[in-house]
PDB file of C-alpha atoms in Angstrom:
ATOM      1  CA  LEU A   1       0.000   0.000   0.000  1.00 86.00           C
ATOM      2  CA  SER A   2       2.687   2.485   0.889  1.00 86.00           C
ATOM      3  CA  GLU A   3       4.468   1.959  -2.448  1.00 89.00           C
ATOM      4  CA  SER A   4       1.237   2.480  -4.395  1.00 92.00           C
ATOM      5  CA  GLY A   5       0.915   6.109  -3.292  1.00 93.00           C
ATOM      6  CA  LEU A   6      -2.647   5.460  -2.138  1.00 95.00           C
ATOM      7  CA  PRO A   7      -2.029   6.734   1.422  1.00 95.00           C
ATOM      8  CA  GLN A   8      -1.359  10.208   0.004  1.00 94.00           C
ATOM      9  CA  LEU A   9      -4.677  10.179  -1.891  1.00 95.00           C
ATOM     10  CA  VAL A  10      -7.243   8.784   0.565  1.00 96.00           C
ATOM     11  CA  GLN A  11      -8.030   8.486   4.232  1.00 97.00           C
ATOM     12  CA  PRO A  12      -9.492   5.175   5.467  1.00 97.00           C
ATOM     13  CA  MET A  13     -12.750   5.098   7.411  1.00 98.00           C
ATOM     14  CA  ILE A  14     -13.178   2.404  10.044  1.00 98.00           C
ATOM     15  CA  TRP A  15     -16.846   1.454  10.450  1.00 96.00           C
ATOM     16  CA  ASP A  16     -18.244  -0.317  13.518  1.00 96.00           C
ATOM     17  CA  TYR A  17     -21.665   0.188  15.089  1.00 95.00           C
ATOM     18  CA  THR A  18     -21.509  -2.405  17.872  1.00 94.00           C
ATOM     19  CA  ALA A  19     -22.056  -1.496  21.518  1.00 92.00           C
ATOM     20  CA  ASP A  20     -19.177  -3.768  22.548  1.00 94.00           C
ATOM     21  CA  LEU A  21     -16.535  -2.355  20.236  1.00 94.00           C
ATOM     22  CA  ASP A  22     -13.130  -4.058  20.342  1.00 96.00           C
ATOM     23  CA  VAL A  23     -11.188  -0.965  21.405  1.00 97.00           C
ATOM     24  CA  GLU A  24      -7.796  -2.683  21.500  1.00 97.00           C
ATOM     25  CA  GLY A  25      -8.390  -4.271  18.100  1.00 97.00           C
ATOM     26  CA  LYS A  26      -9.285  -0.905  16.566  1.00 98.00           C
ATOM     27  CA  VAL A  27      -6.139   0.691  18.037  1.00 98.00           C
ATOM     28  CA  HIS A  28      -4.059  -2.092  16.446  1.00 97.00           C
ATOM     29  CA  LEU A  29      -5.865  -1.583  13.130  1.00 97.00           C
ATOM     30  CA  ILE A  30      -4.981   2.126  13.242  1.00 97.00           C
ATOM     31  CA  GLU A  31      -1.344   1.201  13.901  1.00 96.00           C
ATOM     32  CA  LYS A  32      -1.409  -1.035  10.798  1.00 96.00           C
ATOM     33  CA  TYR A  33      -2.808   1.811   8.694  1.00 96.00           C
ATOM     34  CA  ARG A  34      -0.075   4.106  10.011  1.00 96.00           C
ATOM     35  CA  ARG A  35       2.633   1.583   9.101  1.00 94.00           C
ATOM     36  CA  CYS A  36       1.198   1.508   5.561  1.00 95.00           C
ATOM     37  CA  GLY A  37       1.602   5.287   5.298  1.00 95.00           C
ATOM     38  CA  PHE A  38      -1.908   6.548   6.116  1.00 96.00           C
ATOM     39  CA  SER A  39      -1.449   9.590   8.347  1.00 95.00           C
ATOM     40  CA  LYS A  40      -5.146  10.092   9.132  1.00 97.00           C
ATOM     41  CA  VAL A  41      -8.167   7.836   9.648  1.00 98.00           C
ATOM     42  CA  TRP A  42     -11.874   8.414  10.139  1.00 98.00           C
ATOM     43  CA  PHE A  43     -14.232   6.525  12.454  1.00 98.00           C
ATOM     44  CA  ALA A  44     -17.864   5.767  11.602  1.00 97.00           C
ATOM     45  CA  SER A  45     -20.446   5.357  14.332  1.00 97.00           C
ATOM     46  CA  ALA A  46     -24.231   5.545  14.173  1.00 95.00           C
ATOM     47  CA  PHE A  47     -27.010   7.251  16.069  1.00 96.00           C
ATOM     48  CA  LYS A  48     -29.749   5.116  14.462  1.00 94.00           C
ATOM     49  CA  GLY A  49     -30.490   2.423  11.928  1.00 89.00           C
ATOM     50  CA  ALA A  50     -27.679   0.007  12.724  1.00 84.00           C
ATOM     51  CA  THR A  51     -29.287  -2.461  15.122  1.00 85.00           C
ATOM     52  CA  GLY A  52     -31.754  -4.392  12.990  1.00 81.00           C
ATOM     53  CA  VAL A  53     -33.366  -4.381   9.578  1.00 81.00           C
ATOM     54  CA  ASN A  54     -36.867  -4.094  11.041  1.00 80.00           C
ATOM     55  CA  GLN A  55     -36.051  -1.910  14.051  1.00 83.00           C
ATOM     56  CA  SER A  56     -38.644   0.839  14.479  1.00 85.00           C
ATOM     57  CA  LEU A  57     -37.508   2.510  17.724  1.00 86.00           C
ATOM     58  CA  THR A  58     -34.019   3.666  18.617  1.00 90.00           C
ATOM     59  CA  LEU A  59     -32.258   2.252  21.670  1.00 91.00           C
ATOM     60  CA  ILE A  60     -30.179   5.283  22.615  1.00 95.00           C
ATOM     61  CA  GLY A  61     -27.916   3.397  25.037  1.00 95.00           C
ATOM     62  CA  HIS A  62     -26.596   1.131  22.285  1.00 95.00           C
ATOM     63  CA  HIS A  63     -25.488   4.061  20.139  1.00 96.00           C
ATOM     64  CA  LEU A  64     -24.201   6.050  23.109  1.00 97.00           C
ATOM     65  CA  LYS A  65     -21.972   3.140  24.175  1.00 97.00           C
ATOM     66  CA  ASN A  66     -20.671   2.781  20.621  1.00 97.00           C
ATOM     67  CA  ASN A  67     -19.746   6.460  20.388  1.00 97.00           C
ATOM     68  CA  LEU A  68     -18.130   6.469  23.827  1.00 98.00           C
ATOM     69  CA  GLN A  69     -16.027   3.476  22.808  1.00 97.00           C
ATOM     70  CA  TRP A  70     -14.922   5.290  19.641  1.00 98.00           C
ATOM     71  CA  LEU A  71     -13.785   8.114  21.926  1.00 97.00           C
ATOM     72  CA  GLU A  72     -11.818   5.516  23.889  1.00 97.00           C
ATOM     73  CA  VAL A  73     -10.193   4.297  20.662  1.00 98.00           C
ATOM     74  CA  ALA A  74      -9.260   7.899  19.873  1.00 97.00           C
ATOM     75  CA  SER A  75      -7.767   8.466  23.328  1.00 97.00           C
ATOM     76  CA  ASN A  76      -5.650   5.288  22.981  1.00 97.00           C
ATOM     77  CA  SER A  77      -4.380   6.266  19.526  1.00 96.00           C
ATOM     78  CA  PRO A  78      -1.766   8.833  18.501  1.00 94.00           C
ATOM     79  CA  ALA A  79      -3.172  12.343  19.018  1.00 91.00           C
ATOM     80  CA  ASP A  80      -2.822  13.384  15.377  1.00 94.00           C
ATOM     81  CA  VAL A  81      -4.315  10.308  13.696  1.00 96.00           C
ATOM     82  CA  LEU A  82      -8.063  10.978  13.938  1.00 97.00           C
ATOM     83  CA  GLU A  83      -9.444  13.175  11.163  1.00 97.00           C
ATOM     84  CA  GLY A  84     -13.052  12.923  12.347  1.00 96.00           C
ATOM     85  CA  ILE A  85     -16.018  10.773  13.283  1.00 97.00           C
ATOM     86  CA  ALA A  86     -18.857  10.246  10.809  1.00 97.00           C
ATOM     87  CA  LEU A  87     -22.026   9.924  12.868  1.00 96.00           C
ATOM     88  CA  THR A  88     -24.274   7.971  10.518  1.00 95.00           C
ATOM     89  CA  GLY A  89     -28.039   7.459  10.659  1.00 94.00           C
ATOM     90  CA  TRP A  90     -29.062   4.615   8.374  1.00 89.00           C
ATOM     91  CA  GLN A  91     -32.600   4.618   7.005  1.00 86.00           C
ATOM     92  CA  ARG A  92     -32.578   1.129   5.504  1.00 81.00           C
ATOM     93  CA  TYR A  93     -30.222  -1.820   5.175  1.00 78.00           C
ATOM     94  CA  ASP A  94     -30.459  -2.052   1.410  1.00 80.00           C
ATOM     95  CA  HIS A  95     -32.600  -0.619  -1.363  1.00 83.00           C
ATOM     96  CA  PHE A  96     -35.037  -3.533  -1.162  1.00 84.00           C
ATOM     97  CA  SER A  97     -35.679  -3.214   2.593  1.00 83.00           C
ATOM     98  CA  ALA A  98     -38.391  -1.260   4.355  1.00 83.00           C
ATOM     99  CA  LEU A  99     -37.423   1.923   6.149  1.00 86.00           C
ATOM    100  CA  CYS A 100     -36.230   1.501   9.718  1.00 84.00           C
ATOM    101  CA  GLU A 101     -35.951   3.918  12.652  1.00 88.00           C
ATOM    102  CA  LEU A 102     -37.354   7.022  11.026  1.00 89.00           C
ATOM    103  CA  LEU A 103     -35.564  10.247  11.922  1.00 91.00           C
ATOM    104  CA  PRO A 104     -38.202  11.704  14.291  1.00 92.00           C
ATOM    105  CA  VAL A 105     -37.918   8.792  16.740  1.00 91.00           C
ATOM    106  CA  ALA A 106     -34.115   8.979  16.583  1.00 94.00           C
ATOM    107  CA  ILE A 107     -33.644  12.695  17.297  1.00 96.00           C
ATOM    108  CA  PRO A 108     -33.044  12.082  21.037  1.00 96.00           C
ATOM    109  CA  SER A 109     -30.343   9.555  20.119  1.00 96.00           C
ATOM    110  CA  LEU A 110     -28.755  12.023  17.703  1.00 97.00           C
ATOM    111  CA  ALA A 111     -28.717  14.713  20.397  1.00 97.00           C
ATOM    112  CA  VAL A 112     -27.222  12.374  23.020  1.00 97.00           C
ATOM    113  CA  CYS A 113     -24.530  11.063  20.661  1.00 97.00           C
ATOM    114  CA  LEU A 114     -23.578  14.538  19.419  1.00 97.00           C
ATOM    115  CA  GLN A 115     -23.300  15.862  22.961  1.00 97.00           C
ATOM    116  CA  ALA A 116     -21.236  12.848  24.056  1.00 97.00           C
ATOM    117  CA  LEU A 117     -18.861  13.320  21.119  1.00 97.00           C
ATOM    118  CA  GLU A 118     -18.624  17.079  21.629  1.00 96.00           C
ATOM    119  CA  ASN A 119     -17.955  16.754  25.375  1.00 96.00           C
ATOM    120  CA  GLY A 120     -15.804  13.624  25.202  1.00 96.00           C
ATOM    121  CA  SER A 121     -18.046  11.821  27.700  1.00 96.00           C
ATOM    122  CA  TYR A 122     -21.618  11.433  28.909  1.00 96.00           C
ATOM    123  CA  SER A 123     -22.842  12.441  32.341  1.00 95.00           C
ATOM    124  CA  GLU A 124     -25.983  13.451  34.209  1.00 95.00           C
ATOM    125  CA  LYS A 125     -25.181  17.082  33.400  1.00 96.00           C
ATOM    126  CA  ILE A 126     -25.048  16.301  29.654  1.00 96.00           C
ATOM    127  CA  LYS A 127     -28.285  14.294  29.948  1.00 95.00           C
ATOM    128  CA  GLU A 128     -29.980  17.307  31.564  1.00 95.00           C
ATOM    129  CA  LYS A 129     -28.665  19.560  28.784  1.00 96.00           C
ATOM    130  CA  VAL A 130     -30.130  17.251  26.113  1.00 96.00           C
ATOM    131  CA  GLU A 131     -33.455  17.092  27.969  1.00 96.00           C
ATOM    132  CA  LYS A 132     -33.568  20.885  28.099  1.00 96.00           C
ATOM    133  CA  LEU A 133     -32.616  21.248  24.410  1.00 95.00           C
ATOM    134  CA  LEU A 134     -35.321  18.785  23.361  1.00 95.00           C
ATOM    135  CA  GLY A 135     -37.955  19.929  25.862  1.00 95.00           C
ATOM    136  CA  MET A 136     -38.109  16.496  27.476  1.00 92.00           C
ATOM    137  CA  SER A 137     -38.607  15.701  31.146  1.00 90.00           C
ATOM    138  CA  ASN A 138     -37.166  12.192  31.213  1.00 89.00           C
ATOM    139  CA  LEU A 139     -34.660  11.033  28.598  1.00 91.00           C
ATOM    140  CA  GLU A 140     -34.320   7.250  28.721  1.00 89.00           C
ATOM    141  CA  THR A 141     -31.150   5.692  27.310  1.00 88.00           C
ATOM    142  CA  ASP A 142     -31.429   2.073  28.445  1.00 84.00           C
ATOM    143  CA  THR A 143     -35.034   1.465  27.423  1.00 77.00           C
ATOM    144  CA  PHE A 144     -37.073   2.524  24.430  1.00 68.00           C
ATOM    145  CA  MET A 145     -38.413   6.067  24.703  1.00 56.00           C
ATOM    146  CA  ARG A 146     -42.126   6.336  25.397  1.00 54.00           C
TER     147      ARG A 146
END
């Protein structure tokens, strides 16, 4: 790869939407990319649409955990390697599938994930900020919102 010149033309994006991300494995993968000459990488997480083809409601806690683990990968990697995090929101699994997790039901998840990424963590204070921004009295992350 390094001899091809490709690392000077593109930046790899590492995609993983699982709540139990292999942090150590991702750090090793970044090291491999660096040895091949890639100076920057992107991460791809999701705030919705990555937990099941027929999922209709968004489980915020799943996506929050995923994003927090990407932050852990970033903190265990060289400081200059991360170019950014693409926070995706999938609408369907393929062009032949029905729509899943429509945007309106996922807005609380988007707000939680964005605040976690912006602040580098998630806390009761951040939860209260999201509740205030969205006009909600009780944001639930470990159960489906009612």
